[in-house]
Short mmCIF file of C-alpha atoms in Angstrom, two decimals:
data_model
loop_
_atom_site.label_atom_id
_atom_site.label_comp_id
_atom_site.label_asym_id
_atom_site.label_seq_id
_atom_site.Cartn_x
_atom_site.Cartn_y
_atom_site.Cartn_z
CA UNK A 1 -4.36 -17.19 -22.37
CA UNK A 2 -6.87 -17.37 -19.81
CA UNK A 3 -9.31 -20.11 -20.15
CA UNK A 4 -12.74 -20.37 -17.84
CA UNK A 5 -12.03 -23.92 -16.52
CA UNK A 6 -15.36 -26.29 -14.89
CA UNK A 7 -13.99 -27.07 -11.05
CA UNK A 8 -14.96 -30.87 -10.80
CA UNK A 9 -15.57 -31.30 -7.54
CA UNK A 10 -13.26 -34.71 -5.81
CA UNK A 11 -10.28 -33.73 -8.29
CA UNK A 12 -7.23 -34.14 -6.39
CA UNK A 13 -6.48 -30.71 -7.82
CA UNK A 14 -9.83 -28.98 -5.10
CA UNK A 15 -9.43 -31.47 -2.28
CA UNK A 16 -5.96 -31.64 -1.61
CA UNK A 17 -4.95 -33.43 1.70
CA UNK A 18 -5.26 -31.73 4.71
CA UNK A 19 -1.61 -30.47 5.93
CA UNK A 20 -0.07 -30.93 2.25
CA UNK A 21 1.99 -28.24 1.65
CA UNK A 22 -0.71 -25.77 -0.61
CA UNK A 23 0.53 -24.90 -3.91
CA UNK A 24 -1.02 -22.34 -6.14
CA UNK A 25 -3.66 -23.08 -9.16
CA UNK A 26 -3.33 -20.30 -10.94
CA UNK A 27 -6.28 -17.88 -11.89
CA UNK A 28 -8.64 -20.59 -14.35
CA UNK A 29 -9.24 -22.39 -11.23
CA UNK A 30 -11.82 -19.58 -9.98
CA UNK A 31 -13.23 -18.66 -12.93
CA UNK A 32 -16.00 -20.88 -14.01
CA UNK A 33 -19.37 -18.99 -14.56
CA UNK A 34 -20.65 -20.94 -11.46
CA UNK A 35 -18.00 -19.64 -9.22
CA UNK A 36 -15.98 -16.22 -9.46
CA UNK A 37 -16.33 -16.07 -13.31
CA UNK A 38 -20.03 -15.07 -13.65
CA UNK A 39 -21.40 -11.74 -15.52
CA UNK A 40 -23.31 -10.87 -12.64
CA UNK A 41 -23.27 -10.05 -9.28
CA UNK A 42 -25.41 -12.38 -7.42
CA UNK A 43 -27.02 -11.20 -4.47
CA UNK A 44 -28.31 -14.40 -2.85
CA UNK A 45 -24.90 -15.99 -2.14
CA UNK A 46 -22.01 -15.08 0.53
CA UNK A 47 -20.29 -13.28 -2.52
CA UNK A 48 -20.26 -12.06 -5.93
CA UNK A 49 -19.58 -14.59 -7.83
CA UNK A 50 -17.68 -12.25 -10.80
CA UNK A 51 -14.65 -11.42 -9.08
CA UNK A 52 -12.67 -13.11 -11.47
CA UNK A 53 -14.70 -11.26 -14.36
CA UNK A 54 -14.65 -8.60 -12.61
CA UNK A 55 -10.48 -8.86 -11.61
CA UNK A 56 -9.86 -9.68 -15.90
CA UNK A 57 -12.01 -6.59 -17.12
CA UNK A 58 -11.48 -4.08 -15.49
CA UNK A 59 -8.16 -4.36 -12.72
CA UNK A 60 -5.17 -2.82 -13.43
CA UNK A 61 -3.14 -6.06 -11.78
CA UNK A 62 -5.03 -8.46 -14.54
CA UNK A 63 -2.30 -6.04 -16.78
CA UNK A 64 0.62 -6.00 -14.44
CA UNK A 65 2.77 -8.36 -16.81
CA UNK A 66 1.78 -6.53 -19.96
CA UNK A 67 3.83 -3.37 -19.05
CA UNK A 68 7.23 -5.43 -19.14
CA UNK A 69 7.28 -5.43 -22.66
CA UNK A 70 6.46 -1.51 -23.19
CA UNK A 71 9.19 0.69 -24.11
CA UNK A 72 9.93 1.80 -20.71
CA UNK A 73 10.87 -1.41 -19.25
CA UNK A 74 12.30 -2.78 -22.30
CA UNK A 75 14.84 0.34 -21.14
CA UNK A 76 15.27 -0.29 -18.00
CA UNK A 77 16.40 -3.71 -18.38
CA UNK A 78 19.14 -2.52 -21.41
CA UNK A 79 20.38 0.35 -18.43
CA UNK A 80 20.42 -2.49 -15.46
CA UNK A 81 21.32 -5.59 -17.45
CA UNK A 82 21.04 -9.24 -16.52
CA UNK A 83 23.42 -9.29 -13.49
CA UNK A 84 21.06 -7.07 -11.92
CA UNK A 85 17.68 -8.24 -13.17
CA UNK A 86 18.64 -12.25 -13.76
CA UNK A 87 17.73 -11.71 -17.35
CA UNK A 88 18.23 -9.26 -20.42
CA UNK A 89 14.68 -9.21 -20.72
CA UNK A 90 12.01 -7.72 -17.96
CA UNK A 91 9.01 -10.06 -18.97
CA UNK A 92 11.43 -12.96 -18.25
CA UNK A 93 13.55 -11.40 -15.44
CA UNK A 94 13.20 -12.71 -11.93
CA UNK A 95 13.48 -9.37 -9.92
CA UNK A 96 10.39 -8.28 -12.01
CA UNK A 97 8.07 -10.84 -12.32
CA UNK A 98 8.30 -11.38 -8.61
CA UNK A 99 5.73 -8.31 -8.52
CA UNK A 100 4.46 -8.30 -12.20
CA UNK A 101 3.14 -11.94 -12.41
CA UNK A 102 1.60 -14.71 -9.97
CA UNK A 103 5.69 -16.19 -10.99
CA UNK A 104 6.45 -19.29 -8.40
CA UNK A 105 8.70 -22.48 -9.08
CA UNK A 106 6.89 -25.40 -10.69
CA UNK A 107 7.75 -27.29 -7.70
CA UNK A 108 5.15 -24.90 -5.90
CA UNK A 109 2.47 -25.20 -8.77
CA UNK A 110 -0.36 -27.34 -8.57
CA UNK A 111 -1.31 -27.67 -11.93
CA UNK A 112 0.11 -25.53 -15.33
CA UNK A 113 -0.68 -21.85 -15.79
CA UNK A 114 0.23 -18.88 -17.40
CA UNK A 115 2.58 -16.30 -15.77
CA UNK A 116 1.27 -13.43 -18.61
CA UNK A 117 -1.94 -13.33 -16.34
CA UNK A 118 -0.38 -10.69 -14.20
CA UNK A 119 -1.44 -10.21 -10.81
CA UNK A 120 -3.84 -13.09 -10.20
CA UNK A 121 -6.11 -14.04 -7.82
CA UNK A 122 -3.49 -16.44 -5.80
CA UNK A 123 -1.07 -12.94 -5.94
CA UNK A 124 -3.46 -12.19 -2.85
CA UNK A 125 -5.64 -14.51 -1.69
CA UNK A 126 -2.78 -17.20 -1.80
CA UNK A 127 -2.02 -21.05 -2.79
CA UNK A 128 -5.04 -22.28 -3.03
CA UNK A 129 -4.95 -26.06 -3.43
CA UNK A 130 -5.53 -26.62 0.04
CA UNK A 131 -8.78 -24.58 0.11
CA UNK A 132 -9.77 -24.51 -3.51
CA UNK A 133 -12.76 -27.44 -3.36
CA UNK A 134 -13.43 -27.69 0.15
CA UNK A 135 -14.75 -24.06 0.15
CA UNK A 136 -17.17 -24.64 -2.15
CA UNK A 137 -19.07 -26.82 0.16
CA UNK A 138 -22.30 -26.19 2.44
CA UNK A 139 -21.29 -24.85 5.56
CA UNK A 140 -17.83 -24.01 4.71
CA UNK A 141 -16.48 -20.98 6.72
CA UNK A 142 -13.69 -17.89 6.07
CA UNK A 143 -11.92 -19.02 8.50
CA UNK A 144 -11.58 -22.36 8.01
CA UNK A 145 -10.27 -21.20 4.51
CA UNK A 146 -7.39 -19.27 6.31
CA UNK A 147 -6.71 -22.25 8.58
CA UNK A 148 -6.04 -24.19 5.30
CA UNK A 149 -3.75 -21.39 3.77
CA UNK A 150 -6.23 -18.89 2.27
CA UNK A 151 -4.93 -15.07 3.25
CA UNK A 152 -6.85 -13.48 5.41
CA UNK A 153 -7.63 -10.00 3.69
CA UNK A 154 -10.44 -9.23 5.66
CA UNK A 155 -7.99 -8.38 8.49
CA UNK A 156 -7.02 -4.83 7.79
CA UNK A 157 -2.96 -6.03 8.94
CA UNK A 158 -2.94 -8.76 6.67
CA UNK A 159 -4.84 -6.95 3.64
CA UNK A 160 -1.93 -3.84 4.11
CA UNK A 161 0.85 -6.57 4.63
CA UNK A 162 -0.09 -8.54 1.56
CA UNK A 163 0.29 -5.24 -0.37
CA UNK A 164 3.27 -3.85 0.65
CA UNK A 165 5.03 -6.87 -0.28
CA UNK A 166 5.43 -4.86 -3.69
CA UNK A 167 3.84 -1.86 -3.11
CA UNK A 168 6.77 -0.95 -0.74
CA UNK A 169 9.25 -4.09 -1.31
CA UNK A 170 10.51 -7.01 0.97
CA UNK A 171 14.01 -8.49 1.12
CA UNK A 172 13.19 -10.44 -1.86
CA UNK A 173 11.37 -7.32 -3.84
CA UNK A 174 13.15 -4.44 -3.70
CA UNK A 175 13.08 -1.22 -5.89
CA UNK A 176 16.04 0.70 -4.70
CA UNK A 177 17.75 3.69 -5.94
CA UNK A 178 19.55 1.71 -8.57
CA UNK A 179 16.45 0.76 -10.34
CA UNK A 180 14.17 4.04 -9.70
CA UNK A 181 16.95 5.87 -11.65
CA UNK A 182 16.58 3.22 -14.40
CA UNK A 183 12.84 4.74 -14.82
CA UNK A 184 10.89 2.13 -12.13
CA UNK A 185 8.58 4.64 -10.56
CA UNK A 186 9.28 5.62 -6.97
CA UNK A 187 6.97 3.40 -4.87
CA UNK A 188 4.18 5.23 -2.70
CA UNK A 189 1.23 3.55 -1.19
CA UNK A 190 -1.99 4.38 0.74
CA UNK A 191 -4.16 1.42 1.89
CA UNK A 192 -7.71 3.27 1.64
CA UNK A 193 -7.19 4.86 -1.28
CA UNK A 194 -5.35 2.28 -3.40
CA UNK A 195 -8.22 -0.30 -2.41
CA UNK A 196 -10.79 2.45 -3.38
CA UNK A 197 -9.25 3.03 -6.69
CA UNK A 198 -9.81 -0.65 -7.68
CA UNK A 199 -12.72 -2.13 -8.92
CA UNK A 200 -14.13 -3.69 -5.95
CA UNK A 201 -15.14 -7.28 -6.24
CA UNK A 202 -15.78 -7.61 -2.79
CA UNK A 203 -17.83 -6.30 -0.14
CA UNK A 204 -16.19 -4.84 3.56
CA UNK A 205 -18.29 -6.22 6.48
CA UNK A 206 -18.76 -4.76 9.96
CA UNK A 207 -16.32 -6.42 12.30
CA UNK A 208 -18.86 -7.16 15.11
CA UNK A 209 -21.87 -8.38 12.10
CA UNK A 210 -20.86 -10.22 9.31
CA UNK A 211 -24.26 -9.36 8.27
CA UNK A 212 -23.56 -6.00 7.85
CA UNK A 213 -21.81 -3.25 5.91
CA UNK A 214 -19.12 -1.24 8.03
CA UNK A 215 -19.50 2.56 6.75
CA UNK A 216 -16.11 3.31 8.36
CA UNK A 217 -14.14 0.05 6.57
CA UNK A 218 -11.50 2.86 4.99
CA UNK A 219 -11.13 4.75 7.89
CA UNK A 220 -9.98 1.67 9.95
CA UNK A 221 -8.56 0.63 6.48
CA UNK A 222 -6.71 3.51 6.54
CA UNK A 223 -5.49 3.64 9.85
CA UNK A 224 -3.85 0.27 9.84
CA UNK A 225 -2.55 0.59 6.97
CA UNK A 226 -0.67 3.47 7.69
CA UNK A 227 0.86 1.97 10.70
CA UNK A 228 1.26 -0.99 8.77
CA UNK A 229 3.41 0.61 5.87
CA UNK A 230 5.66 2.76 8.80
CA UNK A 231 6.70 -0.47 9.92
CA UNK A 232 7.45 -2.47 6.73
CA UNK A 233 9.37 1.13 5.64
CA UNK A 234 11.22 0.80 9.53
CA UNK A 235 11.92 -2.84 8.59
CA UNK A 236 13.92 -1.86 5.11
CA UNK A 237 15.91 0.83 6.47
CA UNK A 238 16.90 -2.50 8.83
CA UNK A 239 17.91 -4.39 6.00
CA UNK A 240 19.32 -1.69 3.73
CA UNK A 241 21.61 -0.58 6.79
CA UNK A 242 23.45 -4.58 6.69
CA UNK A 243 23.37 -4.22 2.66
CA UNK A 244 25.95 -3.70 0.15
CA UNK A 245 24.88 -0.07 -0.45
CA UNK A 246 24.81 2.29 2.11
CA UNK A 247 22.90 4.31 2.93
CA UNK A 248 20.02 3.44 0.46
CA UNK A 249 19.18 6.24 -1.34
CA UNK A 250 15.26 4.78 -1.76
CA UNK A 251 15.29 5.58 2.03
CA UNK A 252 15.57 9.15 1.70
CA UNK A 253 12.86 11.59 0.60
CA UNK A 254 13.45 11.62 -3.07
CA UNK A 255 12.76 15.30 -3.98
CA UNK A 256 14.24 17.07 -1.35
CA UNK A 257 17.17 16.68 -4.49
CA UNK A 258 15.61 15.56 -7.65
CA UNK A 259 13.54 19.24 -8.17
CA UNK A 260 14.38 22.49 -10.17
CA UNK A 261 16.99 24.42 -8.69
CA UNK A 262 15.42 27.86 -8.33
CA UNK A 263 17.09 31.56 -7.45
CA UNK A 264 17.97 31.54 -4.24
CA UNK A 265 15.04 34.13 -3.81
CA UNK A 266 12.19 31.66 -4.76
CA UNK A 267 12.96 28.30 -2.95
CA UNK A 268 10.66 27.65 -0.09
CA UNK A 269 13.73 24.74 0.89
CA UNK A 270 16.07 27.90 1.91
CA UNK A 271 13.32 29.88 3.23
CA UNK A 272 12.20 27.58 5.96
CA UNK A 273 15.87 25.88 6.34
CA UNK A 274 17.02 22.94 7.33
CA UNK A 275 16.16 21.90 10.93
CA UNK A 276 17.27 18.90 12.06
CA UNK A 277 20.32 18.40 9.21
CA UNK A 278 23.00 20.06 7.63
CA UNK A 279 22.13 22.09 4.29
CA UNK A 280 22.67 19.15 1.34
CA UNK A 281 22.11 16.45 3.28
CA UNK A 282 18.54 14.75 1.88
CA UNK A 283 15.82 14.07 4.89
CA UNK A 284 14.75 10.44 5.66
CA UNK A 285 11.47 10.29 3.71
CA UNK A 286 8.83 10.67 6.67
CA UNK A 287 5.81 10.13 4.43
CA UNK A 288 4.41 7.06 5.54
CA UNK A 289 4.38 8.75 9.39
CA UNK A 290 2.76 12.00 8.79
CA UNK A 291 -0.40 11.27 8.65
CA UNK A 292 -0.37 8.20 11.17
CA UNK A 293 0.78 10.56 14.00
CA UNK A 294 -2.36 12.31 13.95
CA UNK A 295 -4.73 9.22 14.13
CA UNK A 296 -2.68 7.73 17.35
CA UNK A 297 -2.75 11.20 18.86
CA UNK A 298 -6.93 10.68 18.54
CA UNK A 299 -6.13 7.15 19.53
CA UNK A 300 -3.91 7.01 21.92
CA UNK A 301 -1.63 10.01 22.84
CA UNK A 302 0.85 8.10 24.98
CA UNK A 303 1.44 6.02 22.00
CA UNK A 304 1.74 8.58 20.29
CA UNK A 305 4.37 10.60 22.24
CA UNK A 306 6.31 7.31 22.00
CA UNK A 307 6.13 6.81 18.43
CA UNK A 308 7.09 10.45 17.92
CA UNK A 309 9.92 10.43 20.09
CA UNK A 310 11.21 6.80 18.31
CA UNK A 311 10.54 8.54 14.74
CA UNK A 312 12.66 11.52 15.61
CA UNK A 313 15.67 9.44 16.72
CA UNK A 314 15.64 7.88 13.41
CA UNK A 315 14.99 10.48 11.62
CA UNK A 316 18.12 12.34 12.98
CA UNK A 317 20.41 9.26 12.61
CA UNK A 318 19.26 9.03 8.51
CA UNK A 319 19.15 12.69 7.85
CA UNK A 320 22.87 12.70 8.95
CA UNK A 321 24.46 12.56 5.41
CA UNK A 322 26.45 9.42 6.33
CA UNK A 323 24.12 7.53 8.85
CA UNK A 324 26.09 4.77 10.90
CA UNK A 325 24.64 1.28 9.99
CA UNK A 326 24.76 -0.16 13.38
CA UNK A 327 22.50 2.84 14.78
CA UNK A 328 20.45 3.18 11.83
CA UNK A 329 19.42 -0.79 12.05
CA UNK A 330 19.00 -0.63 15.74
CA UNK A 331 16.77 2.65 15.65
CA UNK A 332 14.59 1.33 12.62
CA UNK A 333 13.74 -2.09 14.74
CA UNK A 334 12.90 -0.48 17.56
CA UNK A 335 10.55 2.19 16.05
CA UNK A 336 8.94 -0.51 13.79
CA UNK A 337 7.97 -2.64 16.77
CA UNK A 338 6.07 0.66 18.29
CA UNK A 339 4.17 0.87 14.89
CA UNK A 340 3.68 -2.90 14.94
CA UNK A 341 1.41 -2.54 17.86
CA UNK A 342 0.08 0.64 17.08
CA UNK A 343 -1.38 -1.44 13.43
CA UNK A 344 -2.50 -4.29 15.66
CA UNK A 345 -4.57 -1.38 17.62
CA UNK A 346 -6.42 0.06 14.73
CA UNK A 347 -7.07 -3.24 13.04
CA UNK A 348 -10.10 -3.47 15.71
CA UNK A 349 -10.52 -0.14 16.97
CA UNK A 350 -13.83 1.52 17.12
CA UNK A 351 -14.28 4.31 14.39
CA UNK A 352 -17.23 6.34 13.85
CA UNK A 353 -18.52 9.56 12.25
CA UNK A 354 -17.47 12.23 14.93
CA UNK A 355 -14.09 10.51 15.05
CA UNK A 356 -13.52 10.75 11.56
CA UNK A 357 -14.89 14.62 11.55
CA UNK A 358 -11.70 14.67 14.44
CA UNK A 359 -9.16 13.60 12.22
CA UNK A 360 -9.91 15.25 9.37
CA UNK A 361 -9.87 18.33 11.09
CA UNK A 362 -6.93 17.31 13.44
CA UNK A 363 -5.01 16.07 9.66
CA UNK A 364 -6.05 19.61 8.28
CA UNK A 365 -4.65 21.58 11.17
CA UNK A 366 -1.13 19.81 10.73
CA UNK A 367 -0.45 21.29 7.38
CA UNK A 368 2.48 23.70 8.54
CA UNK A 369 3.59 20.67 10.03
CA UNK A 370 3.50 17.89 6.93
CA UNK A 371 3.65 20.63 4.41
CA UNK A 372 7.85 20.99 5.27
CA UNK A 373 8.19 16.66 5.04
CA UNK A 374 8.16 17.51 1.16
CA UNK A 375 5.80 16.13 -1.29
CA UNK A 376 5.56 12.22 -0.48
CA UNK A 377 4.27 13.25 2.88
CA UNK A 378 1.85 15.77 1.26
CA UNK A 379 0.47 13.11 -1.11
CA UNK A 380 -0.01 11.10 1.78
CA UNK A 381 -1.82 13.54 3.40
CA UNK A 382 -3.94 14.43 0.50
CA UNK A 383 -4.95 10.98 -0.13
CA UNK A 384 -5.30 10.16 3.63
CA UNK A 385 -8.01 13.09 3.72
CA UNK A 386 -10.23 12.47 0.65
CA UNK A 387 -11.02 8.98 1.91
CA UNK A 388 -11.70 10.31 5.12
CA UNK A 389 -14.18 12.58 3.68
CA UNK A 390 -15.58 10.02 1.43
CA UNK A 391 -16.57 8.36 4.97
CA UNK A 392 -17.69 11.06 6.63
CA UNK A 393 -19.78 12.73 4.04
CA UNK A 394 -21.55 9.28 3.06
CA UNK A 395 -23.19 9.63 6.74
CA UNK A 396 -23.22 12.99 7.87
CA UNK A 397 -24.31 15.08 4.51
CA UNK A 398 -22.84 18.25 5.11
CA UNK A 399 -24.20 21.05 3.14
CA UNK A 400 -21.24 22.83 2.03
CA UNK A 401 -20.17 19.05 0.34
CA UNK A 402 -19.19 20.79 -3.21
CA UNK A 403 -16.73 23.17 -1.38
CA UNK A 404 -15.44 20.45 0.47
CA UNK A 405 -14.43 18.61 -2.07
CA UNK A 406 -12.91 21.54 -4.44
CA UNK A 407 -11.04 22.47 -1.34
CA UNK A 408 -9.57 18.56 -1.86
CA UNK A 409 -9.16 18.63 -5.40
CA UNK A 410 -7.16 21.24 -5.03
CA UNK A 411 -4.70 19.73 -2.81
CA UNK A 412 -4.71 16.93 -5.50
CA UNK A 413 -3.58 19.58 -8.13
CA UNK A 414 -0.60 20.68 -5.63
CA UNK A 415 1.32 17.36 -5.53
CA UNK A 416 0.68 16.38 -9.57
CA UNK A 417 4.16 17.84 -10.34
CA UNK A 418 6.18 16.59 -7.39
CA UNK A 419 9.34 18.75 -8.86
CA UNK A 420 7.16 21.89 -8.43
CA UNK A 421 5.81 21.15 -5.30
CA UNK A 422 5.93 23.36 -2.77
CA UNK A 423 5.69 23.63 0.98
CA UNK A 424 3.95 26.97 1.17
CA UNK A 425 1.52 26.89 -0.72
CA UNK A 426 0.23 23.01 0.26
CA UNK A 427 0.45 24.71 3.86
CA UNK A 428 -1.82 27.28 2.63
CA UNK A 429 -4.35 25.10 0.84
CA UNK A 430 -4.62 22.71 4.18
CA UNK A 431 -5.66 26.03 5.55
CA UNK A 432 -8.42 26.47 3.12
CA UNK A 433 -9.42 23.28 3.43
CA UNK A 434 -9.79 23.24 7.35
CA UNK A 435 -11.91 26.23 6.96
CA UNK A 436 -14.72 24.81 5.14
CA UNK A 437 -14.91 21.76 7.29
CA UNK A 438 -17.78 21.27 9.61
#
């Protein structure tokens, strides 16, 4: 049950000593009507002040332990059992309420709450014991919140790091092949979009004014997270190559086997071949690289040569059909630490409205190019280029908007079935859509 709590300022609960250890609150602690729990956005104060009404309405996370006792996951945990979970039950197995619940040991728990609240507000902002009163106080800065523990989501590395921890998996959360055949959707992420599909209780600041709004937030949103989520992808194929099971199958681009075996005649896989591998052996999953090698080509093109030549090693060493671990491990680290600077690079670089027009038009030109990584690289793509045009077309107005976005929508319609997805005709609509941009 979640209860709208009064935060009485001096508890020992809000002013916890400085250099304690923090531990985490749980959600009631921010949700008095006076804080984060008001009806109202309030437009004389540094924020909101209904994020957590807004967070228990209306976000899908406020849900996120819910689904563990639908039919679906009730299933998966009969198929996987308890060795694999660490219960019979999802709602009460480890493995899933690491990324279905704010679910930490009591030891790490400053005060009783209620895992069935899902994905809370310590999920992402962190323990907050350390923080929790003093930032209530006059004069009380972000970043002396972060110095005491808070996470600091403003930074477009830390927001896209804090996300991927289950939107993509860490050593500790992992969805592998085992469980996505269970019926745990295959995870796919994209920074700009994801955060644009929630409802925002927040408000993205130019990084040079605090007193501003940045127009281009996604766009650098974007770009850092997609260098963000090549490198946390580098680092599991690292992990997964000194695993048990090898190679992972979760590495590998999913639908390059699981779609409907056509005539010979009608599949765009034979037509085009199989450069790079051996017929039956399924591709490394590129996704999370094809649109970030367009942005560091408008960033930086020596980068990007490097990054490129990096990604290709890899990608020849996992497309292999029995990839040696040793290589696999050694390629992944050293390709992740080229995207590791390449995210600390976009987290401040300059974007604007004529280089977002370039890479939309440079991401539209590469459809030949993306449309053959298979359909994780074209939803990418496709979600990667509506919020660049939700950007763009917020400042520069261009009169042919409706087409635009139709030309969009229809890429949307070519990745809804991934099964039925293919390469030509995505290749064809990137066409279209380059066509009609200004």
């Amino acid at each position: 049950m979640r209860v709208a709590v009064c935060l009485v300022l001096g508890s020992g609960v809000l002013f916890a000593q400085a250099g304690e250890t923090p531990k985490y609150t749980g959600p009631g602690s921010c949700a008095s009507p006076s804080c984060h729990g008001g009806v109202q956005v309030r437009t004389t104060t540094s924020v909101q002040q209904n994020e957590y009404s807004t967070w228990v309405v209306k976000d899908k996370h406020a849900h996120a332990f819910a689904v563990l006792t639908n039919p679906v996951a009730t299933r998966m945990a009969k198929i996987l059992g308890p060795d694999k979970l660490g219960s019979a039950k999802a709602d009460t197995a480890p493995k899933c309420l690491a990324c279905h619940a704010l679910s930490v040991p009591e030891a790490d728990r400053a005060r009783t709450f209620d895992s069935t609240d899902g994905v809370s507000c310590e999920s992402c902002h962190g323990p907050a014991s350390n923080w929790l009163g003093p930032h209530t106080t006059k004069g009380w800065t972000h970043e002396r919140s972060v110095a005491a523990g808070m996470r600091d989501l403003r930074d477009p590395v830390h927001r896209a790091e804090n996300c991927l921890t289950c939107h993509l998996g860490t050593a500790d959360k992992a969805v592998d092949h085992e469980m996505i055949a269970a019926g745990h959707p295959d995870l796919y992420f994209e920074l700009a979009s994801f955060t644009a599909a929630m409802p925002r209780h927040w408000i993205e600041h130019a990084a040079d004014d605090r007193t501003k709004e940045d127009p281009f937030a996604d766009v650098r949103m974007l770009a850092a997270g997609q260098a963000v989520q090549l490198r946390e992808q580098l680092q599991r194929v690292a992990r997964n190559a000194q695993g048990n099971s090898w190679p992972e199958f979760a590495d590998l681009d999913c639908f390059a086997c699981h779609h409907s075996l056509t005539n010979a005649e009608n599949s765009w896989r034979q037509e085009l071949g199989y450069a790079g591998r051996r017929a039956g052996n399924p591709p490394w999953n590129v996704s999370r690289y094809a649109v970030l090698r367009q942005i560091v080509n408008e960033m930086d093109r020596e980068n990007g040569r490097r990054l490129e030549t990096e990604v290709d090693k890899l990608y020849a060493i996992m497309s292999s059909g029995n990839p040696d671990r040793n290589q696999a491990a050694a390629q992944a680290r050293t390709t992740a630490d080229v995207a590791g600077r390449i995210a600390q690079q976009m987290s401040t670089a300059a974007f604007d409205q004529a280089r977002t027009q370039r890479l939309l038009k440079a991401i539209a030109g590469d459809g030949d190019y993306i449309s053959r990584q298979g359909e994780r690289a074209a939803e990418q793509v496709t979600m990667a280029l509506q919020s660049l045009y939700l950007a763009y077309s917020a400042q520069a107005h261009p009169n042919n908007d409706t087409q635009i976005r139709a030309a969009i929508k229809a890429l949307f319609q070519q990745v809804e079935n991934p099964s039925a997805y293919n390469a030509a005709k995505f290749a064809e609509q990137m066409r279209a859509l380059k066509q009609v941009l200004p």
